[in-house]
Structures are given as C-alpha cells and as structure tokens.
Short mmCIF file of C-alpha atoms in Angstrom, two decimals:
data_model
loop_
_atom_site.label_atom_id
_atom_site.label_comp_id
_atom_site.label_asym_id
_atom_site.label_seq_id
_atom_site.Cartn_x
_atom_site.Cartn_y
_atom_site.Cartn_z
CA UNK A 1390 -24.97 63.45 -17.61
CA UNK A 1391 -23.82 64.53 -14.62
CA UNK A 1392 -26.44 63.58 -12.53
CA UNK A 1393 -25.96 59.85 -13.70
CA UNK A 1394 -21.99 59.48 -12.87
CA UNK A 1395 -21.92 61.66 -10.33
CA UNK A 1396 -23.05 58.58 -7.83
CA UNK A 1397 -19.88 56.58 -9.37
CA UNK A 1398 -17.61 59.14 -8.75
CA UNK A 1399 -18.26 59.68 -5.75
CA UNK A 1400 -18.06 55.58 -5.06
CA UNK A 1401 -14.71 55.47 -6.79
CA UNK A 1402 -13.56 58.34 -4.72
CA UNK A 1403 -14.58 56.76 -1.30
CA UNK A 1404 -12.92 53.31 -2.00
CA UNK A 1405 -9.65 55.02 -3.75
CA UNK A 1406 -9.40 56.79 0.12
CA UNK A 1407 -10.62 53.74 2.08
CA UNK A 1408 -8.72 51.67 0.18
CA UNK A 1409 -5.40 53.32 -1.55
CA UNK A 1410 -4.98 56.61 0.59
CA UNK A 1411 -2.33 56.52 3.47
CA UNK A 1412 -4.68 57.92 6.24
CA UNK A 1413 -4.62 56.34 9.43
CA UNK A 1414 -7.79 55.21 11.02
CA UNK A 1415 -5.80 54.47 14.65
CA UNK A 1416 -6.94 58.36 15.55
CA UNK A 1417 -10.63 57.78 14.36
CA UNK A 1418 -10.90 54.80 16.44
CA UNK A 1419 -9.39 57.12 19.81
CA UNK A 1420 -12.05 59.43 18.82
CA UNK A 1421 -15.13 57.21 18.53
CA UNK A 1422 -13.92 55.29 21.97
CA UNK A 1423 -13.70 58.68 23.70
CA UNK A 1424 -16.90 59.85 22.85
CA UNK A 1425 -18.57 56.28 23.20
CA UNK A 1426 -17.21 56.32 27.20
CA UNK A 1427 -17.82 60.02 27.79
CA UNK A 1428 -21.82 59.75 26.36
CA UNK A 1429 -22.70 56.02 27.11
CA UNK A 1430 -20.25 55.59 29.94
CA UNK A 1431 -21.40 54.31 33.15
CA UNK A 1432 -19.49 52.21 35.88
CA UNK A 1433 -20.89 49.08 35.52
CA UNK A 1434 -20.86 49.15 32.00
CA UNK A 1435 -19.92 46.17 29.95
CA UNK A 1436 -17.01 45.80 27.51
CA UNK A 1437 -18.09 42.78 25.18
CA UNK A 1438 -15.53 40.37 22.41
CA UNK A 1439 -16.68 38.40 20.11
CA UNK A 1440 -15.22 37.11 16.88
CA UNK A 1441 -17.73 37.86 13.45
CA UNK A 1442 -17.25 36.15 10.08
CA UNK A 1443 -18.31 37.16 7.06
CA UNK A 1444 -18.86 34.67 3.89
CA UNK A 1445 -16.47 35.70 0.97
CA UNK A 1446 -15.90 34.24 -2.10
CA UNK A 1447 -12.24 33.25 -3.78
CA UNK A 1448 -8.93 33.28 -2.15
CA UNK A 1449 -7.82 37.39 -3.04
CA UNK A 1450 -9.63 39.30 -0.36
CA UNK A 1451 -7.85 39.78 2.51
CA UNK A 1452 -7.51 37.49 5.20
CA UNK A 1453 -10.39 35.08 3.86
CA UNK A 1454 -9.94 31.36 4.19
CA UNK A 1455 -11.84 28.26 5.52
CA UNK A 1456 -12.73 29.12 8.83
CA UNK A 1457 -15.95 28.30 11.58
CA UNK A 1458 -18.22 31.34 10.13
CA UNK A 1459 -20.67 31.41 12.81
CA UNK A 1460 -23.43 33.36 10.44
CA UNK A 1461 -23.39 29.65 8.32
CA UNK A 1462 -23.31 27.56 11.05
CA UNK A 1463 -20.41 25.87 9.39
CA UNK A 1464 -17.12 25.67 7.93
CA UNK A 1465 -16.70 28.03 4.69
CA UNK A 1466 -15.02 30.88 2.96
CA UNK A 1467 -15.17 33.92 5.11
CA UNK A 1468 -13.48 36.79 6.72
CA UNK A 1469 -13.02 36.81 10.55
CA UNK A 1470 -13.23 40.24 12.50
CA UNK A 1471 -12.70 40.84 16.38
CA UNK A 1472 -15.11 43.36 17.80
CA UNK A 1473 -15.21 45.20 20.64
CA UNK A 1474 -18.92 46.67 21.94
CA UNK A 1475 -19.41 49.19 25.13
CA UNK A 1476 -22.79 48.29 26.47
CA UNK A 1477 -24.10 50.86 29.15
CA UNK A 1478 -27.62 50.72 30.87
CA UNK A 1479 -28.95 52.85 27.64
CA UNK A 1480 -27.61 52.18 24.81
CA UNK A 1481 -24.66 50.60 22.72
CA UNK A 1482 -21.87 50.81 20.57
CA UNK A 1483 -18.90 49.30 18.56
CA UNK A 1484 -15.74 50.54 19.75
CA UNK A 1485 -12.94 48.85 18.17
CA UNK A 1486 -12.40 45.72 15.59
CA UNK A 1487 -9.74 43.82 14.27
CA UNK A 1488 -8.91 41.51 11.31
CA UNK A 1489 -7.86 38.23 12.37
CA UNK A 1490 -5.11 36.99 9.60
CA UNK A 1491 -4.60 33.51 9.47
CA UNK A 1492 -1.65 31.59 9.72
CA UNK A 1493 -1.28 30.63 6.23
CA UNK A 1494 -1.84 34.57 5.21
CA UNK A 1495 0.82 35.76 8.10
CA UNK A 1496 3.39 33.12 6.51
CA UNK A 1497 2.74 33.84 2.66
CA UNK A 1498 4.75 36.68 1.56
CA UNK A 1499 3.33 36.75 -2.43
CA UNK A 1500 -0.51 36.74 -0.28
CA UNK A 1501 0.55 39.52 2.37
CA UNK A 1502 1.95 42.06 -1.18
CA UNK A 1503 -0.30 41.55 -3.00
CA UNK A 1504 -3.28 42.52 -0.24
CA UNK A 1505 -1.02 45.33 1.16
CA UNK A 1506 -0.80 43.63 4.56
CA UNK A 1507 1.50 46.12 6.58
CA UNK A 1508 5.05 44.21 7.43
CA UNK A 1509 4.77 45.10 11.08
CA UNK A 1510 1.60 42.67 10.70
CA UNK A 1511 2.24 39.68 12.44
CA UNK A 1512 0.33 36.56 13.51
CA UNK A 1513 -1.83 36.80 16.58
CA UNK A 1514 -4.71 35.09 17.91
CA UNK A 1515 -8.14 35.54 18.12
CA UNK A 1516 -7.68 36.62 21.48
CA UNK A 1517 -4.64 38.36 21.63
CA UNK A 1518 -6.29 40.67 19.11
CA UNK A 1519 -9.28 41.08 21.94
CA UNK A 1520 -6.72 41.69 24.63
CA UNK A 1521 -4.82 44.29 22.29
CA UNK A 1522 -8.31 46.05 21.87
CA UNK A 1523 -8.96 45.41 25.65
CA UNK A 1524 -5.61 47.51 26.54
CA UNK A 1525 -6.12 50.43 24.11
CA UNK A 1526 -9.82 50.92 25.06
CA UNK A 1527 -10.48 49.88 27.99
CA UNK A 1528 -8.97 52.69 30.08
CA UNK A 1529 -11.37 55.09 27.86
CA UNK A 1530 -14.39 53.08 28.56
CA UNK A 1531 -16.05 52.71 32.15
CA UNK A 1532 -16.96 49.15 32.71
CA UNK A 1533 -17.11 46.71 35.83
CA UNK A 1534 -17.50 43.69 33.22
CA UNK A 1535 -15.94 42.35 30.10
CA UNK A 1536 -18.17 39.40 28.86
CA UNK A 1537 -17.55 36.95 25.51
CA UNK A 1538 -19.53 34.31 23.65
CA UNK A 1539 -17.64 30.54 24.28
CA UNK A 1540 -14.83 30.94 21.54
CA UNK A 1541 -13.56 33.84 24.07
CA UNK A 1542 -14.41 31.90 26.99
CA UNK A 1543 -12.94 28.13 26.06
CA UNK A 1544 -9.59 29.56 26.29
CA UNK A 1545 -7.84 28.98 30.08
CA UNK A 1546 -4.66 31.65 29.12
CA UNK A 1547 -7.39 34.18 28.06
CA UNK A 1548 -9.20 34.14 31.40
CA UNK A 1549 -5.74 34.22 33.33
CA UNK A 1550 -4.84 37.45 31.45
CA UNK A 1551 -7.88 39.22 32.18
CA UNK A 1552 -7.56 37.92 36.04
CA UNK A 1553 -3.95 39.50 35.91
CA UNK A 1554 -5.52 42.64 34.65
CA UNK A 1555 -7.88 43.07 37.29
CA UNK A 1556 -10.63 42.73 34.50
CA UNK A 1557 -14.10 41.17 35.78
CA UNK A 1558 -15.83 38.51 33.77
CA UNK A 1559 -18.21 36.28 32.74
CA UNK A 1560 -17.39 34.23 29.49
CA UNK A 1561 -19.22 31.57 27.77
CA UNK A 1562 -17.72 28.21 27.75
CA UNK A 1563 -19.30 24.97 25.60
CA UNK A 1564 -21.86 22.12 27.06
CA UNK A 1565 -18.35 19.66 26.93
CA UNK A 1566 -16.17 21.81 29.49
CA UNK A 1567 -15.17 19.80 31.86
CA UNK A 1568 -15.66 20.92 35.70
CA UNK A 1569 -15.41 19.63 39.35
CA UNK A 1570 -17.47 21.14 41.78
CA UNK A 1571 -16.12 22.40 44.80
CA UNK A 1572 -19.17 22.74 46.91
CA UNK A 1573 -19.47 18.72 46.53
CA UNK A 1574 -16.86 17.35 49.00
CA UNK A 1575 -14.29 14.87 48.06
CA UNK A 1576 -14.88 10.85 48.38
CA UNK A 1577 -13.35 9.50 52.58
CA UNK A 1578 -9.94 8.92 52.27
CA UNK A 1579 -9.23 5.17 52.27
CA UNK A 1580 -6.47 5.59 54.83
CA UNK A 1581 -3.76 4.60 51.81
CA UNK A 1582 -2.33 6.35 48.96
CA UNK A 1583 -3.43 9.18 47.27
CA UNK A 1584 -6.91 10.92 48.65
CA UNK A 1585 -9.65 10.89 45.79
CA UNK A 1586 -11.06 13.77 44.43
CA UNK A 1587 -14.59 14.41 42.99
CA UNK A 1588 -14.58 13.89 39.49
CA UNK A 1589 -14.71 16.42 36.55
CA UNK A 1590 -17.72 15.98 34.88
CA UNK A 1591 -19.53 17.39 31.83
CA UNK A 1592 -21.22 21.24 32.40
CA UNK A 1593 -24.32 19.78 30.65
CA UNK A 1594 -24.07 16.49 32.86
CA UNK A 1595 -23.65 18.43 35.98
CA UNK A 1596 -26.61 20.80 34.74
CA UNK A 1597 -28.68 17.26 33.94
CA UNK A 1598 -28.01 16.49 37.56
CA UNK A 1599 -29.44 19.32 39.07
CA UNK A 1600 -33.11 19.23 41.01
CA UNK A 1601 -35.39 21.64 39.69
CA UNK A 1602 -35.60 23.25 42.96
CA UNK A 1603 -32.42 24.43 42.36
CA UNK A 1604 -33.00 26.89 39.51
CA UNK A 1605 -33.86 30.24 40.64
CA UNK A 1606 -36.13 32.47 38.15
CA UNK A 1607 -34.27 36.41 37.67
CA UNK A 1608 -35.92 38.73 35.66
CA UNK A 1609 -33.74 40.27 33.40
CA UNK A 1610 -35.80 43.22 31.88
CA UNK A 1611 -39.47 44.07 30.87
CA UNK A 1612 -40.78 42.89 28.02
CA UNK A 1613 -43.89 43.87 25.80
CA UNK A 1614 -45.97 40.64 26.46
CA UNK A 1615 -44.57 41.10 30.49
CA UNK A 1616 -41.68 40.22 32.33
CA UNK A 1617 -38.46 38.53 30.10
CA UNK A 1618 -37.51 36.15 32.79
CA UNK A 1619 -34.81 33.71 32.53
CA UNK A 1620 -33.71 30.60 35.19
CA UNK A 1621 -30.10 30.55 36.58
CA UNK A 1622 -28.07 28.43 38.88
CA UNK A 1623 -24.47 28.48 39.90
CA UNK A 1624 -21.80 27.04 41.96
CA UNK A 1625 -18.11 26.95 42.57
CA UNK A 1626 -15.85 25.10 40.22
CA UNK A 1627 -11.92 24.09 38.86
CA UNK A 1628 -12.23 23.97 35.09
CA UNK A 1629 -10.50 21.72 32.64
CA UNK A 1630 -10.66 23.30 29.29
CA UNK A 1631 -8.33 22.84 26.45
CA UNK A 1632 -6.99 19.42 28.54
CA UNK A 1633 -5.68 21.81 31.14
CA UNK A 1634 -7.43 22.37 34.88
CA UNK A 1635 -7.35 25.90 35.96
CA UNK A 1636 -5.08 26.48 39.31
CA UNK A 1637 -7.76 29.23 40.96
CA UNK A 1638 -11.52 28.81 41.41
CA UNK A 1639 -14.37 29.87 39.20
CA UNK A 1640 -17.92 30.44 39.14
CA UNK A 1641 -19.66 28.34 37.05
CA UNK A 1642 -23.43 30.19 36.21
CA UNK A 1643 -25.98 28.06 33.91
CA UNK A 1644 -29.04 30.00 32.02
CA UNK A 1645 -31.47 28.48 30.66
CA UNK A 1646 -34.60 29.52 29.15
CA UNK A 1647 -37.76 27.86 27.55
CA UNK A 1648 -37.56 27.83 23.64
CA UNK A 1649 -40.69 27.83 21.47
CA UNK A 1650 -40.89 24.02 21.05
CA UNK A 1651 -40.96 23.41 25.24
CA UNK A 1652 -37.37 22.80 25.26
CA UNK A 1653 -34.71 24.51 27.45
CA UNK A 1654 -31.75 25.91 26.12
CA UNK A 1655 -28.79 26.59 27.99
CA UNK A 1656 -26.09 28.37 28.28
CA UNK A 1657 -22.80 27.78 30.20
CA UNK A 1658 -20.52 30.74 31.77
CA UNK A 1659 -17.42 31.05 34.21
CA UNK A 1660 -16.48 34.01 35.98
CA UNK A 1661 -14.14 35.49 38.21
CA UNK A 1662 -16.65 37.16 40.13
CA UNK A 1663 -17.09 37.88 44.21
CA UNK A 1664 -19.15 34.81 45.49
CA UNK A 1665 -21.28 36.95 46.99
CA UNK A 1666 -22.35 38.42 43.11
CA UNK A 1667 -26.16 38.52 42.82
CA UNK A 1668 -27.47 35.84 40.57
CA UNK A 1669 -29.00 38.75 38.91
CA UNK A 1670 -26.61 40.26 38.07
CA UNK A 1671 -24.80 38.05 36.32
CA UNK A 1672 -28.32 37.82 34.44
CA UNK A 1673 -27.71 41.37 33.23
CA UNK A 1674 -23.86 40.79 31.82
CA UNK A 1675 -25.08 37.86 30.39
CA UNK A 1676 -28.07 39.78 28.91
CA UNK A 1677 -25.45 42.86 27.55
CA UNK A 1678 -23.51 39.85 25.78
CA UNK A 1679 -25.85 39.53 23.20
CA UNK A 1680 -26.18 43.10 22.43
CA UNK A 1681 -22.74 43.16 20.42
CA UNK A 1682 -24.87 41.11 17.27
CA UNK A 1683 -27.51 44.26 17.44
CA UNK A 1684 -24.56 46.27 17.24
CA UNK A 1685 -23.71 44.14 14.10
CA UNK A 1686 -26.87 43.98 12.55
CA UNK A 1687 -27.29 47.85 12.92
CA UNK A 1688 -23.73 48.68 11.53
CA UNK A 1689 -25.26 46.33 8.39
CA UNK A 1690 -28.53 48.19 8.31
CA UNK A 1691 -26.85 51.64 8.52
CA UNK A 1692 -23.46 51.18 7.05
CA UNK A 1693 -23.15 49.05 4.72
CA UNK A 1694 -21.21 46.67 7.05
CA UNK A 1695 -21.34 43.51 4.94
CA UNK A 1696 -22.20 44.97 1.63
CA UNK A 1697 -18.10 46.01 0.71
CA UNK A 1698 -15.74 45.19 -2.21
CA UNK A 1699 -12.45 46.00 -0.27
CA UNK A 1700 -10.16 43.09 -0.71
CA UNK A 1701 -6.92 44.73 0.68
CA UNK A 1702 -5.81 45.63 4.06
#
C-alpha cells in the first residue's frame, strides 16, 4: 500500500540526492552563515572550533579510522568533523563543518574512489580545516572572540595565525603546558655567563602554587538555584607547547569550579587579549565555548545528526 512505502521512498529519495546527486552544498552553507550573522549577530559575539567524532563501525565509511573520539573517552573507530558555532548573547548556531580525512585516506587512491572523495581533496589538518572555515565565515559573522576546546588551543602555529589575522582569542590548552610567568622576575644575575631565567613550569603546578586569595569569584550568568559563579585567576606568560616556546606574550586564565564530590576542576586557557580584559569577561568566552556541544546535541535531537548511513563523501 501506498501508505506503507511511501516513508521508504521518500528515504531512498533523500539519500540518492544527499548522497549521489551533484548539488553543491558550498551555497547552502553562504546562506545559513548569512542569515546566522544578520539574526544572531552581535559585536562581541563568539566564533567557536572544535573537532567532534562520531563512533563508526568497519573501514568503508568515509574518512573513519582509529582516532581520539572524544564522545568515548578513548581511542576507537570514528569519524572526525570540524565545526564551526556563532554564539551571540541570545542564542546559537552551527555555521560551518568539515570532514577531517586522515592521512592514510588522503594517500589511498582505491579508499578515496571508492568513497567518492573529490580529487581536489587534499590532506589538511585539524586546524587548517578551522582556519579555512574561519576565512570563509568569519567576515559574515560579527564576533570580537574566536574560542576552542585544548586540541585547538595546544597548537603554537594555530594561535600565531589567528594573531596574524587580527582574530581575538581564548583557547584551551592541557594541565601539562608548559609556561613561565612573566610577572615573577628572573633569578640575580651571578655577574658571569648567561643570566637565568624563571623556569617553565607545569599550568597545573603553577595553579597548585597559587594562594587562595588569589582566585577571584565572577559570576558568569543566573542560574535557577541562584547565581552560576565560577573562580578565575590569570597572569602573564611565554608558553612552551608542542616543545616550542612562543616568541610574544600570552595570557594565561585558570577556571575552576567546585564539582559534586568537593573537588575543583580546572580548566586552562591562553589568550591574546588586552591586559587590561576584565576577568569577566573572559568568564563569558569561556562560558560561550561550551555552547558548540548544545549546538551538537540539538542538531542530534532535531536532525538526525548522528543517526546517518552515508558512507561516501
């Protein structure tokens, strides 16, 4: 009967067009960015990259390896997308993704056929993807910030790209960057040789090293039980990540907040920002970071996002 296939059809018919027609989505995306800046736009909104996996199963599907899938907590089977989020005082919105393809898929020719990878497709990194997505949207999008979870932020070349783009931000970084703060003057010289220089130390030893008095409550937004209020210090630093020390000055800005079980968790960010940048807001950028994964989870909830069968490009 037709009221029993007529669901199927129209399935087949969607994934024979998403999947087999030659449209190009490049347009769509143009669209969605323009209307995302012109309704949600504000100037000091906040353009936000972060890399998603998605568990998959078997080699075929596109792009799909062993990879960190953040979702597992581990290393598995999974497909790796770049996303770009607009977050404006209101609301917010995906804007732009890409599929990261691996090495091994950019180099295997029988792979790259027989997924209908594009032969203009070439390798590129995480974040070149994000920068690529950064270029083409940005200028559509009104933002003061772009902000990133610690795979963004780990990466020195990544940071010096957005400096050289006159891009403001405040990336993640993990507990084992290594930092040497410049408020903290250098050891007396010894009158010989080369003058000493403060160590680099740990962000989570330097945080460990802190008096309490130091941490300054913000309150980031209201919350239904009260005030969501987190703690926040921060000081001027040279980075090492990556085995490399950065050649400018960067602000180094520590969260923390108390979990559940008494314990503080922290988090770790550098940023290119003015000194004279209020504590809060930093707390606010750092607050529109996390919105991107309730972009996710509503894209899942309302599209379908991690429910698909496509395993081509």
């Amino acid at each position: 009967p037709r009221s029993t296939l007529f669901p199927y059809t129209t399935l087949f018919r969607s994934q024979q067009f998403m999947g087999q027609s030659p449209w190009d989505h490049r347009p769509w995306f143009d669209e969605l960015a323009r209307q995302v800046g012109q309704e949600l736009g504000e100037a000091d909104g906040v353009l936000v990259l972060d890399p998603s996996a998605f568990p998959k199963k078997g080699p075929g599907s596109v792009g799909v390896q062993r990879q960190w899938c953040g979702r597992l907590g581990k290393i598995d089977n999974c497909q790796v997308g770049v996303y770009l989020a607009y977050v404006g005082g209101g609301e917010h919105a995906l804007v732009d993704v890409r599929l990261y393809l691996p090495k091994e898929w950019a180099g295997d020719r029988k792979r790259r056929r027989e997924a209908g990878v594009p032969k203009e497709v070439r390798f590129r990194t995480r974040h070149e993807l994000a920068l690529e997505m950064l270029d083409g949207r940005g200028p559509l999008l009104p933002h003061a910030w772009v902000a990133g979870d610690d795979e963004m932020g780990r990466c020195s070349w990544f940071r010096a790209e957005l400096r050289s783009r006159g891009e403001r931000y405040l990336l993640a970084v993990p507990s084992n960057t290594s930092v040497r703060d410049l408020f903290v003057a250098d050891p007396p010289h010894a009158g010989r040789g080369r003058r000493r220089r403060q160590p680099f130390t740990r962000v989570d030893r330097w945080c460990a090293g802190l008096a309490e008095g130091a941490w300054r409550t913000i309150e980031v937004r209201a919350g239904e039980r009260g005030p969501v209020e987190v703690q926040a210090v921060w000081t001027l630093v040279q980075a090492r990540t990556e085995g490399r020390a950065s050649d400018v000055a960067e602000v180094l800005v520590v969260f923390r907040e108390r979990q559940g079980d008494g314990a503080w968790k922290h988090d770790y960010l550098l940023s290119n920002a003015p000194l004279a940048t209020p504590l809060a807001e930093y707390a606010r950028v750092f607050k529109a970071e996390h919105r991107i994964e309730e972009c996710l989870q509503r894209a899942k909830g309302e599209a379908g996002l991690a429910d698909y069968e496509v395993r081509t490009w």
